[in-house]
Tab-separated table of C-alpha atoms in Angstrom:
chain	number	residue	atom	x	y	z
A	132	UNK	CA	19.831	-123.458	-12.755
A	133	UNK	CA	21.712	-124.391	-15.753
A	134	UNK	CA	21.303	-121.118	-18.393
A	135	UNK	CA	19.351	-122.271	-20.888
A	136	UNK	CA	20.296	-119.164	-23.659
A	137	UNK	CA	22.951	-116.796	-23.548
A	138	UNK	CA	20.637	-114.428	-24.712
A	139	UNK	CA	20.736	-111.299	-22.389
A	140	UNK	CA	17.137	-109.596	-22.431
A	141	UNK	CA	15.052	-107.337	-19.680
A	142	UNK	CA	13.046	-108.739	-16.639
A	143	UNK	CA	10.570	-106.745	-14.840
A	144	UNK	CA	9.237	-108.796	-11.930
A	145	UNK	CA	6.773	-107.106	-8.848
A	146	UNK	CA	5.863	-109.737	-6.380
A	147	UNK	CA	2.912	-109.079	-3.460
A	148	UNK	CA	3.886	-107.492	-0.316
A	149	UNK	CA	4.585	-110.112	2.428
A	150	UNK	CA	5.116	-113.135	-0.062
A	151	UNK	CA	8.135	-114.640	-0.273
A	152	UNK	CA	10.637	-113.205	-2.693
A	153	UNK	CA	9.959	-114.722	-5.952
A	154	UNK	CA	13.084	-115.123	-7.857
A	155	UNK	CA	13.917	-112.141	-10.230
A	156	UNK	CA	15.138	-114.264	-13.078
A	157	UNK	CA	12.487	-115.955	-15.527
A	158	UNK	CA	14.386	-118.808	-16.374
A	159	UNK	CA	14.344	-120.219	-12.888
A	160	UNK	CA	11.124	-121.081	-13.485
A	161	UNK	CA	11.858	-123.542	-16.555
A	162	UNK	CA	10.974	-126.527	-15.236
A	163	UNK	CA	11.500	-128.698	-18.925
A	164	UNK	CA	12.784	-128.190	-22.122
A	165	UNK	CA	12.475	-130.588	-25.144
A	166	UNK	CA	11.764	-130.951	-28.475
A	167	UNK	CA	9.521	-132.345	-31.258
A	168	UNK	CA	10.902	-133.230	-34.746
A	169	UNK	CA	8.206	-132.938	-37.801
A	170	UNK	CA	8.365	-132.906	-41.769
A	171	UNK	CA	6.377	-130.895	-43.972
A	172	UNK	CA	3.557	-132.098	-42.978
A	173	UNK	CA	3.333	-129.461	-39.485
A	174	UNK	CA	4.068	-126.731	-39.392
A	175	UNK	CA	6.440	-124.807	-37.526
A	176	UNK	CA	3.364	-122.053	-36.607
A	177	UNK	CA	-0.015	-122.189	-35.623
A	178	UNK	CA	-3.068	-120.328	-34.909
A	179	UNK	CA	-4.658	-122.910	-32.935
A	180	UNK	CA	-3.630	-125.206	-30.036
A	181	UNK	CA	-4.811	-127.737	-27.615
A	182	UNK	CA	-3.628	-129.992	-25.056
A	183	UNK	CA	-5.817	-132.956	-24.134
A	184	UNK	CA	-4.319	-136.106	-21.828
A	185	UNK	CA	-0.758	-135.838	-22.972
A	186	UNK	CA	-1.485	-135.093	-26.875
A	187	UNK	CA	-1.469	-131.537	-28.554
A	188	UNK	CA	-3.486	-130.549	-31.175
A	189	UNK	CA	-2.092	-128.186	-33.588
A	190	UNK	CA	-3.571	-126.875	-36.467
A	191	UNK	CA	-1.499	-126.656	-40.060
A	192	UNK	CA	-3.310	-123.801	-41.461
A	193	UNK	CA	-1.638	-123.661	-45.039
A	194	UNK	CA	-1.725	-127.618	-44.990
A	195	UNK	CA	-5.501	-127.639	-43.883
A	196	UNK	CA	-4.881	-130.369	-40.966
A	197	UNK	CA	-4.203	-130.736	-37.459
A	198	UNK	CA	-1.460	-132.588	-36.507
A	199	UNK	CA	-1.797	-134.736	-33.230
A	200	UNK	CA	1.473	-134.303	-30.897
A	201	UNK	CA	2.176	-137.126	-27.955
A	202	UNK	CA	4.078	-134.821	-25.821
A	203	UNK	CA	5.564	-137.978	-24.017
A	204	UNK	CA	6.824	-139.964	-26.716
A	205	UNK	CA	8.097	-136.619	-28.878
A	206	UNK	CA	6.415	-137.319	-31.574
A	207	UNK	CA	3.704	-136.797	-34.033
A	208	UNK	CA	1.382	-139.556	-33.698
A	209	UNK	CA	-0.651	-138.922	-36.903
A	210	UNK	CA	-2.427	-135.961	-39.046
A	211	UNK	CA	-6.306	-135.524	-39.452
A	212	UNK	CA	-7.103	-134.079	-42.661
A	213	UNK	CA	-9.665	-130.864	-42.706
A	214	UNK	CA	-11.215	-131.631	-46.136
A	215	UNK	CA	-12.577	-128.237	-47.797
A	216	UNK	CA	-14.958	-130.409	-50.276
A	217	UNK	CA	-16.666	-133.942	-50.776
A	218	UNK	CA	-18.692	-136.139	-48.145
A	219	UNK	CA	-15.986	-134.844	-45.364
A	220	UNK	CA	-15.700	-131.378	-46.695
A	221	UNK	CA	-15.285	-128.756	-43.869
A	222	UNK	CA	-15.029	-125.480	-45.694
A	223	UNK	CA	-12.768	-122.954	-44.727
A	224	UNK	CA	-11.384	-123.899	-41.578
A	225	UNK	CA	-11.011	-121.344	-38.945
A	226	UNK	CA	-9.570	-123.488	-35.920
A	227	UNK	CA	-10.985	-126.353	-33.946
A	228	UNK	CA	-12.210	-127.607	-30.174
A	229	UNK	CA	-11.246	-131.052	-29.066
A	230	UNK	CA	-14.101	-132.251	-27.182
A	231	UNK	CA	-12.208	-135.460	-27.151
A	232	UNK	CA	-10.522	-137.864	-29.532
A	233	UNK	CA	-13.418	-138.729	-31.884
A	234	UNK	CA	-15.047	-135.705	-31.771
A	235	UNK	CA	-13.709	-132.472	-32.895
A	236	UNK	CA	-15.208	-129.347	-33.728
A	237	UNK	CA	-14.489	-127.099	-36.449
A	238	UNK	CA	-15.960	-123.523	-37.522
A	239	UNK	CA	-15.604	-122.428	-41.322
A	240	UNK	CA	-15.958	-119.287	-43.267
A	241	UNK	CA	-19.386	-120.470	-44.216
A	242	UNK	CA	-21.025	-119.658	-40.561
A	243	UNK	CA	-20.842	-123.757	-40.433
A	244	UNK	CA	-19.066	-125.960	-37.450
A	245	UNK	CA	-18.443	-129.204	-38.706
A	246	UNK	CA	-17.840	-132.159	-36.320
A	247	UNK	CA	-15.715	-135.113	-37.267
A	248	UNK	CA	-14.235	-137.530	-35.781
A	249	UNK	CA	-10.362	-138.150	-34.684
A	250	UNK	CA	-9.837	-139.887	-38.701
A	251	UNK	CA	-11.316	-136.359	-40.225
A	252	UNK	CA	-14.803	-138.084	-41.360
A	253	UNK	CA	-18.060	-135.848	-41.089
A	254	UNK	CA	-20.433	-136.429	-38.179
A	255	UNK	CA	-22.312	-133.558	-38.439
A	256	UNK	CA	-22.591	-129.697	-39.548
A	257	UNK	CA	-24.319	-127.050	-37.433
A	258	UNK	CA	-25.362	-123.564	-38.961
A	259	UNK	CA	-25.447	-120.250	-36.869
A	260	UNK	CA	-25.883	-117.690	-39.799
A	261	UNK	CA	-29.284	-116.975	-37.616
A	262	UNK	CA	-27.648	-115.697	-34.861
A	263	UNK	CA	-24.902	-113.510	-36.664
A	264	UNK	CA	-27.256	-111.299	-38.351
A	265	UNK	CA	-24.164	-108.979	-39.963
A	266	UNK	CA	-22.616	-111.833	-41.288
A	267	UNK	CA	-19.746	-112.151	-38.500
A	268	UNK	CA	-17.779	-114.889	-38.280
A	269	UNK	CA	-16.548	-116.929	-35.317
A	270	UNK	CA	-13.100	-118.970	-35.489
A	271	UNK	CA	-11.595	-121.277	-32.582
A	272	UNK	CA	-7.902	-119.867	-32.525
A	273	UNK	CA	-5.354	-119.847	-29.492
A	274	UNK	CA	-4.241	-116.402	-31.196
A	275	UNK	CA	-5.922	-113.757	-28.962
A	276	UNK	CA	-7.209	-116.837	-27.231
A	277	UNK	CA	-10.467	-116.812	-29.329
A	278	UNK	CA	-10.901	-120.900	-28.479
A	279	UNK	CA	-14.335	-121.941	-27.947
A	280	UNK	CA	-14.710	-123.187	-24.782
A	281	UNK	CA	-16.702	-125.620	-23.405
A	282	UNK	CA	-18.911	-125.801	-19.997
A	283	UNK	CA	-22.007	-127.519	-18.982
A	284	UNK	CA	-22.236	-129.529	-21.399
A	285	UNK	CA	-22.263	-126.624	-24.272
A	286	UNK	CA	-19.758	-124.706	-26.621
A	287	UNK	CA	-19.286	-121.127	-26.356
A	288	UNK	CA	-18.124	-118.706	-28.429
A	289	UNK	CA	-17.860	-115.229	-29.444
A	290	UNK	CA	-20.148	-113.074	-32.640
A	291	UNK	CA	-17.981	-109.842	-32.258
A	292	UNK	CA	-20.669	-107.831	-34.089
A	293	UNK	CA	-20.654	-105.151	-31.531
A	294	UNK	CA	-16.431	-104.949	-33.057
A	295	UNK	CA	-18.257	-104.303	-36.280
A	296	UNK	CA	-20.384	-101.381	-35.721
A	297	UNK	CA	-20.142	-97.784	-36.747
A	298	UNK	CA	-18.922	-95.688	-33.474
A	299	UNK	CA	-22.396	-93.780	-33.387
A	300	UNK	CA	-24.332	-97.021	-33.639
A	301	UNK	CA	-22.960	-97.967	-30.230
A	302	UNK	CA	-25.271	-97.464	-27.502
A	303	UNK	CA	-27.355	-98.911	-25.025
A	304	UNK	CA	-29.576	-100.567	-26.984
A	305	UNK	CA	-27.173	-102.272	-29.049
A	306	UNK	CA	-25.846	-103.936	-26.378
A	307	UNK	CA	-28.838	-105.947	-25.501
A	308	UNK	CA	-29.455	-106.240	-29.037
A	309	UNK	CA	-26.284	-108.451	-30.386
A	310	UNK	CA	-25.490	-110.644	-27.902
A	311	UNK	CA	-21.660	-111.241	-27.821
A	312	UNK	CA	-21.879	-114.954	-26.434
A	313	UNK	CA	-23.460	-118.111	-28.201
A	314	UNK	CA	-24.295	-121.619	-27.424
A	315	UNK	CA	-24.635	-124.429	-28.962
A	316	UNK	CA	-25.685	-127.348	-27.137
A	317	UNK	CA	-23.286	-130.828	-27.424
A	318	UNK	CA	-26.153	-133.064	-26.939
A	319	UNK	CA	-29.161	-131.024	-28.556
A	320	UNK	CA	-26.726	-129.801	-31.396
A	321	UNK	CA	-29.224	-126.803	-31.133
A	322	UNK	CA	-27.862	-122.692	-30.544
A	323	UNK	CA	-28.866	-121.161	-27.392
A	324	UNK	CA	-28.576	-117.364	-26.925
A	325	UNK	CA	-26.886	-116.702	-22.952
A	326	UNK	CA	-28.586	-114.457	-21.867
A	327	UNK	CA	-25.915	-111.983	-20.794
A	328	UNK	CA	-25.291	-108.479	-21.834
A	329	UNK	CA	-22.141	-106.632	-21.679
A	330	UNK	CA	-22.365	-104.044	-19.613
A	331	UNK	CA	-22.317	-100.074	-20.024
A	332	UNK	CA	-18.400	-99.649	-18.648
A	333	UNK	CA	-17.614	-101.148	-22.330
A	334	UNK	CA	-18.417	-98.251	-24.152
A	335	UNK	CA	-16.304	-95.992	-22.014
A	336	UNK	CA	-13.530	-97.147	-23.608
A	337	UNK	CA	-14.735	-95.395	-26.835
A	338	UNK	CA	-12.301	-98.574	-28.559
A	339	UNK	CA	-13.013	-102.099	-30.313
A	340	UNK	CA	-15.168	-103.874	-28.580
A	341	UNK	CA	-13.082	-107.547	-28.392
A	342	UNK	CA	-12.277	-110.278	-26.002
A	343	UNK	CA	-9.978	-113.019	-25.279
A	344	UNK	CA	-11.473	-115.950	-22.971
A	345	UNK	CA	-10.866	-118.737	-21.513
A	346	UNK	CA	-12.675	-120.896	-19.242
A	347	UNK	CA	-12.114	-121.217	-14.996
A	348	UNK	CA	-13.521	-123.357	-12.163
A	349	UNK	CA	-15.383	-119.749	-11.496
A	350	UNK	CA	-16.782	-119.483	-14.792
A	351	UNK	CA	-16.403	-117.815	-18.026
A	352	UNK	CA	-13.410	-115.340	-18.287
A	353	UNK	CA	-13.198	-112.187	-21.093
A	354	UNK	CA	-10.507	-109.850	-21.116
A	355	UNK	CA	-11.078	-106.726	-22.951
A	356	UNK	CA	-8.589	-106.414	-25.820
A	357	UNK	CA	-7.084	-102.385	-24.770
A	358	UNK	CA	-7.766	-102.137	-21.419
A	359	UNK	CA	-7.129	-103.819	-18.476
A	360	UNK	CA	-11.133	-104.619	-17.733
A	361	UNK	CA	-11.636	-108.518	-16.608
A	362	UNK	CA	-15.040	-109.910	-16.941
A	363	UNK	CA	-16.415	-113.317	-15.231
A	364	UNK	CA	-19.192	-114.791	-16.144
A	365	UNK	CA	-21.482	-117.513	-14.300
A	366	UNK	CA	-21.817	-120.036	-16.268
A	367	UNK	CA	-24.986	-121.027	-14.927
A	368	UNK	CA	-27.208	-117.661	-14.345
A	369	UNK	CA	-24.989	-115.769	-16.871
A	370	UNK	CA	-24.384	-112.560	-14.440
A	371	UNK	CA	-21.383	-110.897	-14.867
A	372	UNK	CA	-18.604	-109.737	-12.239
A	373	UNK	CA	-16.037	-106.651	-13.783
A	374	UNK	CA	-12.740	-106.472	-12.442
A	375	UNK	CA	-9.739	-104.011	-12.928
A	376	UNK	CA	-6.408	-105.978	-13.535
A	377	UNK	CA	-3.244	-104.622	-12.587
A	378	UNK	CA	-0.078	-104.530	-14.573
A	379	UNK	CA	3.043	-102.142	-13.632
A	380	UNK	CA	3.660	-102.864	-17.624
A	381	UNK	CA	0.852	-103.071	-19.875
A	382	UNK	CA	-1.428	-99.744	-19.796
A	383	UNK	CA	-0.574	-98.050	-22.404
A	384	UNK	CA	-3.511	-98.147	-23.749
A	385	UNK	CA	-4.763	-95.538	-26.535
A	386	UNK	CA	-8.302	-95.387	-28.630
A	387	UNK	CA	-6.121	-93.236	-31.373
A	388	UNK	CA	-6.015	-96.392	-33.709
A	389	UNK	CA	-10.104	-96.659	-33.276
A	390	UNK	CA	-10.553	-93.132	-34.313
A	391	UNK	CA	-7.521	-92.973	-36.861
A	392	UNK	CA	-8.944	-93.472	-40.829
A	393	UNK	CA	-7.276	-96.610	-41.647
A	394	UNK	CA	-9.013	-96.644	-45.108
A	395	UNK	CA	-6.441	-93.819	-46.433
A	396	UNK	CA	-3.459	-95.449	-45.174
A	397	UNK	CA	-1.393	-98.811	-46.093
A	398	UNK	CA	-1.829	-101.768	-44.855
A	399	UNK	CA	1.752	-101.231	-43.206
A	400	UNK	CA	1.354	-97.943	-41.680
A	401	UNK	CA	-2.052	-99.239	-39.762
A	402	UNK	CA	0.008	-101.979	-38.134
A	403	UNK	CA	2.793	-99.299	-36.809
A	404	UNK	CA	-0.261	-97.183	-35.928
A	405	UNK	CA	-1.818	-100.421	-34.096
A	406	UNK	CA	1.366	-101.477	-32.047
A	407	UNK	CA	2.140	-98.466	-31.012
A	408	UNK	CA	0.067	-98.493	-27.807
A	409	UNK	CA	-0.673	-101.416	-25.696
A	410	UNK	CA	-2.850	-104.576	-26.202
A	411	UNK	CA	-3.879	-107.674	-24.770
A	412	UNK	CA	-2.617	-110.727	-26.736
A	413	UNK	CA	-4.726	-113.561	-24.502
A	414	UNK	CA	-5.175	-115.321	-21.670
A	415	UNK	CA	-5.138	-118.706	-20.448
A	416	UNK	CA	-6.193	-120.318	-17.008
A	417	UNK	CA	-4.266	-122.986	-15.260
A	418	UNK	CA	-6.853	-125.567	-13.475
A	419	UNK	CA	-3.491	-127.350	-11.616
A	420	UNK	CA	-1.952	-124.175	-10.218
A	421	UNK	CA	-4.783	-121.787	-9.611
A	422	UNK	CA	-3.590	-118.630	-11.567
A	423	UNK	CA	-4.359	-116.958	-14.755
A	424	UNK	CA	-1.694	-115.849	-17.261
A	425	UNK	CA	-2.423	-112.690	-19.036
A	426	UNK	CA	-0.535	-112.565	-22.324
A	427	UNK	CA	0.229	-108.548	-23.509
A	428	UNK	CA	1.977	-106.161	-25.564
A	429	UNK	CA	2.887	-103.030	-23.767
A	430	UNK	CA	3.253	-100.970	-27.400
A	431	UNK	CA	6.090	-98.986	-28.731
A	432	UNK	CA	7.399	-96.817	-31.632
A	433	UNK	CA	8.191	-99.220	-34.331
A	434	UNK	CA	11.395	-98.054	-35.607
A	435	UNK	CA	11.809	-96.752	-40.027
A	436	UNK	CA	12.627	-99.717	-41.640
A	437	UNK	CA	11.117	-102.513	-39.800
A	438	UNK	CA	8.174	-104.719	-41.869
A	439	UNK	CA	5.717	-103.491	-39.362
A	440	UNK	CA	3.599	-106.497	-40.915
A	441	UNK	CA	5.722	-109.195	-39.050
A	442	UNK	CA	4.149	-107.467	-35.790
A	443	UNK	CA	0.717	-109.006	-37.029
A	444	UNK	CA	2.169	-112.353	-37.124
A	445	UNK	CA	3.836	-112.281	-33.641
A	446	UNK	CA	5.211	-109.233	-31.925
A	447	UNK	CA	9.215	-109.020	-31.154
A	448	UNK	CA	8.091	-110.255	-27.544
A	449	UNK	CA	5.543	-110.239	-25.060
A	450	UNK	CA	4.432	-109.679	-21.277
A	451	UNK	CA	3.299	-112.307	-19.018
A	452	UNK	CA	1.288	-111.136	-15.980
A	453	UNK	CA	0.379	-113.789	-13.621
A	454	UNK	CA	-2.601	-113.412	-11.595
A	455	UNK	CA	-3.965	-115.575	-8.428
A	456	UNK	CA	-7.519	-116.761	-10.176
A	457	UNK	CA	-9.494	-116.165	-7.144
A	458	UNK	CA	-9.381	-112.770	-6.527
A	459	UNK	CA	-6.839	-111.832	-9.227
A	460	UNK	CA	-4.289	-109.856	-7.396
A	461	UNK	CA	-1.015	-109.347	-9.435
A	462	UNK	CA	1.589	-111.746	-8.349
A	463	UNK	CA	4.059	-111.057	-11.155
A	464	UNK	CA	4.781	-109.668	-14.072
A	465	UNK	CA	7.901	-110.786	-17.012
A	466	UNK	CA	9.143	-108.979	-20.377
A	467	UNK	CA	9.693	-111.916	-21.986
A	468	UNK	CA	13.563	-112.017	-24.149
A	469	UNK	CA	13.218	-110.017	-27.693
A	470	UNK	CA	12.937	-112.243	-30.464
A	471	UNK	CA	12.626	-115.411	-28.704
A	472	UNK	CA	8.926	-116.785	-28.009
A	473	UNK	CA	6.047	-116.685	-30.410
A	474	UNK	CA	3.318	-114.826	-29.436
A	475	UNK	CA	-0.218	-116.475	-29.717
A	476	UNK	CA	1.551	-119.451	-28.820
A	477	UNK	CA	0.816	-121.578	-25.774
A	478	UNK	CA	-0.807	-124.056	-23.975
A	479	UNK	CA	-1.266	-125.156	-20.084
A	480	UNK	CA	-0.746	-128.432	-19.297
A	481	UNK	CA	-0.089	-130.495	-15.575
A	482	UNK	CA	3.580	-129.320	-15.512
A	483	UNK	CA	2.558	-125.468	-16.010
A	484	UNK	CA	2.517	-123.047	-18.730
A	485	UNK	CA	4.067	-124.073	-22.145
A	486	UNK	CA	5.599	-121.763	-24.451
A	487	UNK	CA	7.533	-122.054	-28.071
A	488	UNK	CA	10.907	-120.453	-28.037
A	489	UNK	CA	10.885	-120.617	-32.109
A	490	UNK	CA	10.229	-116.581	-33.185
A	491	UNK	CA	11.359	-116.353	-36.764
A	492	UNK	CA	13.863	-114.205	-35.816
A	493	UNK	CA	15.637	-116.369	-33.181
A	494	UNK	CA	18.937	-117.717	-34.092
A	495	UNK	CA	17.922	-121.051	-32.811
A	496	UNK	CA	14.689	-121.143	-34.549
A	497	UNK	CA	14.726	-124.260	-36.572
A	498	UNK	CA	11.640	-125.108	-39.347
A	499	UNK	CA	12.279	-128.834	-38.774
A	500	UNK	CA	11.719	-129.002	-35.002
A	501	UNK	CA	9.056	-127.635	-32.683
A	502	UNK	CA	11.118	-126.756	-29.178
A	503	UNK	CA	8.580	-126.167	-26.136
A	504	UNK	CA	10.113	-124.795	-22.925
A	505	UNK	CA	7.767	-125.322	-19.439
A	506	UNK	CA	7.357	-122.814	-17.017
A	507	UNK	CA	6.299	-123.799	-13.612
A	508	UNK	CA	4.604	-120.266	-11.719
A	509	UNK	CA	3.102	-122.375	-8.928
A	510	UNK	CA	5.634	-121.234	-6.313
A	511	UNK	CA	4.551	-117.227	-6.760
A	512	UNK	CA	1.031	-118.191	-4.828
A	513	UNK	CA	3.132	-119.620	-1.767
C-alpha cells in the first residue's frame, strides 16, 4: 500500500496464537482517506461526535452548534444552532444524542436535556436534578466516550457521583445508594432508575470511580477509567458480567494521582502528575465487524518544559487495542504515530473505524480542513 505519511513512528502489534499473521504495519489497514473543507463556522475540534446514515454530527463547542457532515458528498450540509436563551434556549450545552434527524438530544449545565429538532427549535426539556442528589452533571461527549446511548427504547447515561465522594465515604452502602446509570424513557419522557449496582471489585481499585461506554448487540458496555476491568450490562434484567481485558501496553496503572493533594499544586503539575501512569481514553463498538476498540494512554514522564496542559486536550498519541466483542480476547494492539491523531476523536461507521489525523502539532494539520483516515480491522477476526 501506497505510504500515506513519511512519518516514521513505533508499532506494537500481538496477534492470537493460530490466527493468521496480521500485518505488522498500521497503515495497511487504511482502507480511505479524504477530506472535508469548512469555514469558521466548524471547528477543527470537537468533544462530541456522531455518525448516523452517512452524515456526522459534530459539535462546535466555542460556536455553540453542531455542524451536520455528509460524509459522501464532502461537505457540510448545514449548522443547527444550540441557542443558550429565548423560546429555543438550551443552556449550557454539554454534547448531544442523535436519535435521528428531527430529534436531537442535548444535556446542559442546568441538570436539563433539551430536545429539538434537526432546525435547532425546542420540543421539549426534561429535568433530572432528582436523581443527581450532589448536584452532578451528565454531558453526551465522544471524549472518554461519555455519549448517551440509547437501547430499548430509552437513553442512558452516567451520574458519576460515586467519582465525587470523599475516599472514606466509599463503601458498600454507597454503592447501592447512588446509582451510576439513569434512564429516561423516549416515549414516556419520564427517568427510570436501572436497577443495577456496581459491584464490590470497584472499590479495590482504591481510584476514581469513572467509565467510558458504549453500547453492543450484548448490551451495555463500561470500561473502568485506570484499570483494565470491562463491565457488560443486560440491558433488559440489568445484571452485570466483569471481565479482565488484556493489553501487552496499557497497565500502567497507578492510584498515586487519587491519593496525591491536588489542591496544593498547579493546575499544570496535576496534569504531569495525571499522565504519568496509564488511562483509558474510550471505547467504541463496531456493529459491522464484531470487535470493540479500546482507546488508551499507556502514561509516561512528561518531559521539563512541555505545557503539560495540552495533554488534557489530546495526548501526543494513543493506543488502540482491538478486541473480538464476544468473548473479548485481544486480537491486537497499535501505538498510534506521535503527534498525528487526536485523541477523543472518532467514530465507527460501515467502512470501519474513523479517525482524525489533525493533532495540533502535526505538520499537516490544517484549521481549514477536517482530514478523516478509515481503518478497516475486520481481517484480525479471520
Amino acid at each position: 500500500m501506497k505510504r500515506l505519511f513519511s512519518i516514521s513512528f513505533l508499532f506494537i502489534l500481538y496477534s492470537c496464537t493460530g490466527k493468521e499473521e496480521a500485518s505488522q504495519d498500521p497503515l495497511d489497514y487504511i482502507s480511505g482517506t479524504y477530506s472535508i473543507p469548512i469555514d469558521r463556522k466548524t471547528e477543527s475540534y470537537s468533544q462530541t461526535m456522531q455518525y448516523l446514515n452517512g452524515k456526522l454530527y459534530w459539535w462546535n463547542t466555542d460556536r455553540e452548534s453542531i455542524s451536520l457532515i455528509d460524509l459522501k458528498n464532502r461537505t457540510v450540509e448545514k449548522t443547527i444552532p444550540l441557542e443558550r436563551e429565548g423560546p429555543n434556549g438550551v443552556g449550557r450545552a454539554l454534547g448531544f444524542l442523535i436519535h435521528n434527524p428531527d430529534s436531537i438530544y442535548v444535556p446542559n449545565t442546568a441538570h436539563k436535556i433539551s430536545l429539538i429538532n434537526g432546525g435547532g427549535q425546542l420540543l421539549n426539556t426534561f429535568k433530572y436534578s432528582n436523581y443527581s442528589p450532589l448536584g452532578i452533571l451528565s454531558g453526551s461527549m465522544t471524549r472518554y466516550s461519555r455519549m448517551f446511548l440509547e437501547t430499548n427504547g430509552k437513553l442512558i447515561f452516567q451520574i458519576e457521583t460515586l467519582n465525587y465522594l470523599h475516599k472514606e465515604e466509599l463503601n458498600l452502602k454507597a454503592l447501592e445508594q447512588y446509582p451510576h446509570l439513569i434512564a429516561l424513557n423516549i416515549h414516556e419522557g419520564e427517568f427510570e432508575i436501572p436497577s443495577y449496582r456496581f459491584p464490590q471489585s470497584v472499590l479495590e481499585f482504591d481510584n476514581f470511580i469513572n467509565f467510558s461506554q458504549a453500547i453492543s448487540h450484548d448490551g451495555i458496555l463500561l470500561l473502568h477509567g485506570q484499570s483494565n476491568l470491562l463491565i457488560r450490562v443486560n440491558p433488559d434484567s440489568f445484571s452485570g458480567k466483569e471481565f479482565i481485558l488484556e493489553s501487552n501496553i496499557v497497565n500502567n496503572f497507578s492510584n498515586e494521582y487519587y491519593f496525591f493533594d491536588r489542591m496544593s499544586a498547579s493546575a499544570d503539575y496535576n496534569m504531569m502528575k495525571l499522565f504519568t501512569h496509564a488511562s483509558n481514553l474510550g471505547i467504541a463498538h463496531d456493529p459491522f465487524k464484531n470487535i470493540l476498540y479500546r482507546f488508551g494512554w499507556p502514561g509516561e514522564e512528561i518531559p521539563a518544559g512541555i505545557n503539560a496542559m495540552k495533554y488534557s486536550d489530546t495526548t501526543p498519541y494513543f493506543v488502540i487495542s482491538i478486541y473480538d466483542d464476544n468473548d473479548f480476547d485481544l486480537l491486537a494492539e497499535f501505538i498510534l504515530p506521535r503527534n498525528t491523531y487526536l485523541a477523543h476523536h472518532y467514530f465507527v461507521d460501515e467502512n470501519g473505524l474513523n479517525l482524525f489525523p489533525m493533532h495540533p502539532d502535526n505538520p499537516k494539520f490544517d484549521e481549514n480542513e477536517i482530514v478523516i483516515h478509515t481503518f478497516n480491522f475486520g481481517r484480525l477476526k479471520k
